[in-house]
């Protein structure tokens, strides 16, 4: 979500890739399996495709919108929470990582605040959603800082968290919000996020989202005025 592409209402069966299906396909290439070294993690994410179908036009629109926001700093600036330096969790403490992810959702709503447990992320973590991909926790937080002023009464809900010994852990969620645009589009999306760990450092090196709509549908929904019953 914080890759600067607001989303539209769910369209069942259109563009949504069940996370476990993604994981099964990834096992054939090794791209999403837990990396044993930072070098392997970087090599895997360098070739990682954007997780759902997209096209050059969508990527161009997203890149242009992001650049405009950065240049214009539209909206009231939002200060992200600065966290004190803390020690990483010990190697092998996967339950501790999962506990931090759950806490980030329940107590910090990190998708819509940027208040994230930085100690569990590699500084060059690979982030991807159906429209963009990039590396760097600082860049992810910077993108979210631009987006937050446009969210009106955002609500994010954790549906469930799948954890397996070898597969990527998958968190299922829903997001609802209106956008601070004159036509007040209403955003309602079902999604999932896969978290891939570097086992040696016990940090997240990939944070990959899938949505229940295509990138084109997402942009169409942003351009659609909200119905009276959904407008705030």
PDB file of N, CA and C in Angstrom, residues 143-187:
ATOM      1  N   UNK A 143       7.793   7.429   0.871  1.00  0.00           N
ATOM      2  CA  UNK A 143       6.595   7.361   0.034  1.00  0.00           C
ATOM      3  C   UNK A 143       5.328   7.452   0.870  1.00  0.00           C
ATOM      4  N   UNK A 144       5.321   6.750   1.986  1.00  0.00           N
ATOM      5  CA  UNK A 144       4.142   6.774   2.846  1.00  0.00           C
ATOM      6  C   UNK A 144       3.922   8.159   3.437  1.00  0.00           C
ATOM      7  N   UNK A 145       4.993   8.857   3.751  1.00  0.00           N
ATOM      8  CA  UNK A 145       4.884  10.205   4.298  1.00  0.00           C
ATOM      9  C   UNK A 145       4.154  11.129   3.327  1.00  0.00           C
ATOM     10  N   UNK A 146       4.358  10.905   2.019  1.00  0.00           N
ATOM     11  CA  UNK A 146       3.665  11.709   1.014  1.00  0.00           C
ATOM     12  C   UNK A 146       2.193  11.338   0.899  1.00  0.00           C
ATOM     13  N   UNK A 147       1.883  10.070   1.152  1.00  0.00           N
ATOM     14  CA  UNK A 147       0.529   9.585   0.938  1.00  0.00           C
ATOM     15  C   UNK A 147      -0.414   9.858   2.110  1.00  0.00           C
ATOM     16  N   UNK A 148       0.103   9.794   3.331  1.00  0.00           N
ATOM     17  CA  UNK A 148      -0.735   9.883   4.532  1.00  0.00           C
ATOM     18  C   UNK A 148      -1.656  11.106   4.548  1.00  0.00           C
ATOM     19  N   UNK A 149      -1.196  12.305   4.126  1.00  0.00           N
ATOM     20  CA  UNK A 149      -2.097  13.471   4.188  1.00  0.00           C
ATOM     21  C   UNK A 149      -3.354  13.336   3.334  1.00  0.00           C
ATOM     22  N   UNK A 150      -3.365  12.391   2.396  1.00  0.00           N
ATOM     23  CA  UNK A 150      -4.518  12.219   1.521  1.00  0.00           C
ATOM     24  C   UNK A 150      -5.521  11.200   2.050  1.00  0.00           C
ATOM     25  N   UNK A 151      -5.222  10.527   3.142  1.00  0.00           N
ATOM     26  CA  UNK A 151      -6.104   9.500   3.678  1.00  0.00           C
ATOM     27  C   UNK A 151      -7.112  10.120   4.636  1.00  0.00           C
ATOM     28  N   UNK A 152      -8.391   9.774   4.479  1.00  0.00           N
ATOM     29  CA  UNK A 152      -9.452  10.270   5.343  1.00  0.00           C
ATOM     30  C   UNK A 152     -10.045   9.096   6.115  1.00  0.00           C
ATOM     31  N   UNK A 153      -9.884   9.117   7.429  1.00  0.00           N
ATOM     32  CA  UNK A 153     -10.389   8.070   8.308  1.00  0.00           C
ATOM     33  C   UNK A 153     -10.026   6.666   7.813  1.00  0.00           C
ATOM     34  N   UNK A 154      -8.732   6.426   7.612  1.00  0.00           N
ATOM     35  CA  UNK A 154      -8.340   5.108   7.114  1.00  0.00           C
ATOM     36  C   UNK A 154      -8.556   4.027   8.175  1.00  0.00           C
ATOM     37  N   UNK A 155      -8.948   2.851   7.700  1.00  0.00           N
ATOM     38  CA  UNK A 155      -9.135   1.694   8.578  1.00  0.00           C
ATOM     39  C   UNK A 155      -8.430   0.497   7.955  1.00  0.00           C
ATOM     40  N   UNK A 156      -7.564  -0.135   8.733  1.00  0.00           N
ATOM     41  CA  UNK A 156      -6.895  -1.334   8.254  1.00  0.00           C
ATOM     42  C   UNK A 156      -7.114  -2.445   9.265  1.00  0.00           C
ATOM     43  N   UNK A 157      -7.418  -3.627   8.774  1.00  0.00           N
ATOM     44  CA  UNK A 157      -7.753  -4.747   9.648  1.00  0.00           C
ATOM     45  C   UNK A 157      -6.917  -5.967   9.279  1.00  0.00           C
ATOM     46  N   UNK A 158      -6.347  -6.586  10.285  1.00  0.00           N
ATOM     47  CA  UNK A 158      -5.608  -7.830  10.104  1.00  0.00           C
ATOM     48  C   UNK A 158      -6.592  -8.987  10.105  1.00  0.00           C
ATOM     49  N   UNK A 159      -6.626  -9.744   9.019  1.00  0.00           N
ATOM     50  CA  UNK A 159      -7.528 -10.886   8.923  1.00  0.00           C
ATOM     51  C   UNK A 159      -6.894 -12.140   9.515  1.00  0.00           C
ATOM     52  N   UNK A 160      -5.703 -12.478   9.062  1.00  0.00           N
ATOM     53  CA  UNK A 160      -4.982 -13.601   9.660  1.00  0.00           C
ATOM     54  C   UNK A 160      -3.534 -13.583   9.199  1.00  0.00           C
ATOM     55  N   UNK A 161      -2.699 -14.301   9.924  1.00  0.00           N
ATOM     56  CA  UNK A 161      -1.279 -14.373   9.632  1.00  0.00           C
ATOM     57  C   UNK A 161      -0.888 -15.833   9.503  1.00  0.00           C
ATOM     58  N   UNK A 162      -0.410 -16.212   8.304  1.00  0.00           N
ATOM     59  CA  UNK A 162       0.036 -17.573   8.063  1.00  0.00           C
ATOM     60  C   UNK A 162       1.540 -17.648   8.299  1.00  0.00           C
ATOM     61  N   UNK A 163       1.944 -18.622   9.099  1.00  0.00           N
ATOM     62  CA  UNK A 163       3.364 -18.799   9.355  1.00  0.00           C
ATOM     63  C   UNK A 163       3.725 -20.251   9.117  1.00  0.00           C
ATOM     64  N   UNK A 164       4.789 -20.483   8.341  1.00  0.00           N
ATOM     65  CA  UNK A 164       5.242 -21.828   8.060  1.00  0.00           C
ATOM     66  C   UNK A 164       6.751 -21.882   8.250  1.00  0.00           C
ATOM     67  N   UNK A 165       7.256 -23.097   8.444  1.00  0.00           N
ATOM     68  CA  UNK A 165       8.676 -23.258   8.753  1.00  0.00           C
ATOM     69  C   UNK A 165       9.560 -22.831   7.577  1.00  0.00           C
ATOM     70  N   UNK A 166       9.174 -23.174   6.341  1.00  0.00           N
ATOM     71  CA  UNK A 166      10.022 -22.919   5.185  1.00  0.00           C
ATOM     72  C   UNK A 166       9.449 -21.862   4.246  1.00  0.00           C
ATOM     73  N   UNK A 167       8.141 -21.782   4.149  1.00  0.00           N
ATOM     74  CA  UNK A 167       7.527 -20.839   3.221  1.00  0.00           C
ATOM     75  C   UNK A 167       7.572 -19.423   3.772  1.00  0.00           C
ATOM     76  N   UNK A 168       7.419 -18.413   2.901  1.00  0.00           N
ATOM     77  CA  UNK A 168       7.268 -17.043   3.398  1.00  0.00           C
ATOM     78  C   UNK A 168       6.023 -16.923   4.275  1.00  0.00           C
ATOM     79  N   UNK A 169       6.104 -16.109   5.313  1.00  0.00           N
ATOM     80  CA  UNK A 169       4.921 -15.837   6.123  1.00  0.00           C
ATOM     81  C   UNK A 169       4.027 -14.866   5.372  1.00  0.00           C
ATOM     82  N   UNK A 170       2.714 -15.065   5.489  1.00  0.00           N
ATOM     83  CA  UNK A 170       1.756 -14.264   4.718  1.00  0.00           C
ATOM     84  C   UNK A 170       0.742 -13.642   5.663  1.00  0.00           C
ATOM     85  N   UNK A 171       0.565 -12.342   5.546  1.00  0.00           N
ATOM     86  CA  UNK A 171      -0.409 -11.615   6.345  1.00  0.00           C
ATOM     87  C   UNK A 171      -1.534 -11.151   5.426  1.00  0.00           C
ATOM     88  N   UNK A 172      -2.788 -11.473   5.796  1.00  0.00           N
ATOM     89  CA  UNK A 172      -3.967 -11.074   5.020  1.00  0.00           C
ATOM     90  C   UNK A 172      -4.629  -9.886   5.718  1.00  0.00           C
ATOM     91  N   UNK A 173      -5.057  -8.892   4.940  1.00  0.00           N
ATOM     92  CA  UNK A 173      -5.559  -7.660   5.519  1.00  0.00           C
ATOM     93  C   UNK A 173      -6.611  -7.026   4.614  1.00  0.00           C
ATOM     94  N   UNK A 174      -7.334  -6.076   5.197  1.00  0.00           N
ATOM     95  CA  UNK A 174      -8.254  -5.237   4.430  1.00  0.00           C
ATOM     96  C   UNK A 174      -7.946  -3.774   4.735  1.00  0.00           C
ATOM     97  N   UNK A 175      -8.176  -2.919   3.754  1.00  0.00           N
ATOM     98  CA  UNK A 175      -7.945  -1.488   3.916  1.00  0.00           C
ATOM     99  C   UNK A 175      -9.126  -0.722   3.354  1.00  0.00           C
ATOM    100  N   UNK A 176      -9.618   0.226   4.132  1.00  0.00           N
ATOM    101  CA  UNK A 176     -10.687   1.112   3.691  1.00  0.00           C
ATOM    102  C   UNK A 176     -10.313   2.549   4.039  1.00  0.00           C
ATOM    103  N   UNK A 177     -10.479   3.432   3.082  1.00  0.00           N
ATOM    104  CA  UNK A 177     -10.225   4.849   3.329  1.00  0.00           C
ATOM    105  C   UNK A 177     -10.813   5.665   2.182  1.00  0.00           C
ATOM    106  N   UNK A 178     -11.127   6.914   2.471  1.00  0.00           N
ATOM    107  CA  UNK A 178     -11.431   7.870   1.412  1.00  0.00           C
ATOM    108  C   UNK A 178     -10.170   8.675   1.150  1.00  0.00           C
ATOM    109  N   UNK A 179     -10.098   9.278  -0.019  1.00  0.00           N
ATOM    110  CA  UNK A 179      -8.948  10.094  -0.373  1.00  0.00           C
ATOM    111  C   UNK A 179      -9.338  11.569  -0.404  1.00  0.00           C
ATOM    112  N   UNK A 180      -8.423  12.395   0.058  1.00  0.00           N
ATOM    113  CA  UNK A 180      -8.678  13.828   0.127  1.00  0.00           C
ATOM    114  C   UNK A 180      -8.496  14.454  -1.256  1.00  0.00           C
ATOM    115  N   UNK A 181      -9.428  14.117  -2.135  1.00  0.00           N
ATOM    116  CA  UNK A 181      -9.509  14.680  -3.475  1.00  0.00           C
ATOM    117  C   UNK A 181     -10.919  15.254  -3.640  1.00  0.00           C
ATOM    118  N   UNK A 182     -11.110  16.185  -4.553  1.00  0.00           N
ATOM    119  CA  UNK A 182     -12.435  16.838  -4.660  1.00  0.00           C
ATOM    120  C   UNK A 182     -13.582  15.861  -4.848  1.00  0.00           C
ATOM    121  N   UNK A 183     -13.373  14.748  -5.536  1.00  0.00           N
ATOM    122  CA  UNK A 183     -14.467  13.799  -5.786  1.00  0.00           C
ATOM    123  C   UNK A 183     -14.531  12.680  -4.742  1.00  0.00           C
ATOM    124  N   UNK A 184     -13.637  12.735  -3.729  1.00  0.00           N
ATOM    125  CA  UNK A 184     -13.646  11.834  -2.577  1.00  0.00           C
ATOM    126  C   UNK A 184     -13.777  10.343  -2.965  1.00  0.00           C
ATOM    127  N   UNK A 185     -12.861   9.818  -3.736  1.00  0.00           N
ATOM    128  CA  UNK A 185     -12.929   8.380  -4.041  1.00  0.00           C
ATOM    129  C   UNK A 185     -12.811   7.548  -2.774  1.00  0.00           C
ATOM    130  N   UNK A 186     -13.516   6.433  -2.750  1.00  0.00           N
ATOM    131  CA  UNK A 186     -13.504   5.536  -1.592  1.00  0.00           C
ATOM    132  C   UNK A 186     -12.690   4.293  -1.921  1.00  0.00           C
ATOM    133  N   UNK A 187     -11.759   3.953  -1.039  1.00  0.00           N
ATOM    134  CA  UNK A 187     -10.835   2.850  -1.256  1.00  0.00           C
ATOM    135  C   UNK A 187     -11.235   1.681  -0.354  1.00  0.00           C
TER     136      UNK A 187
END
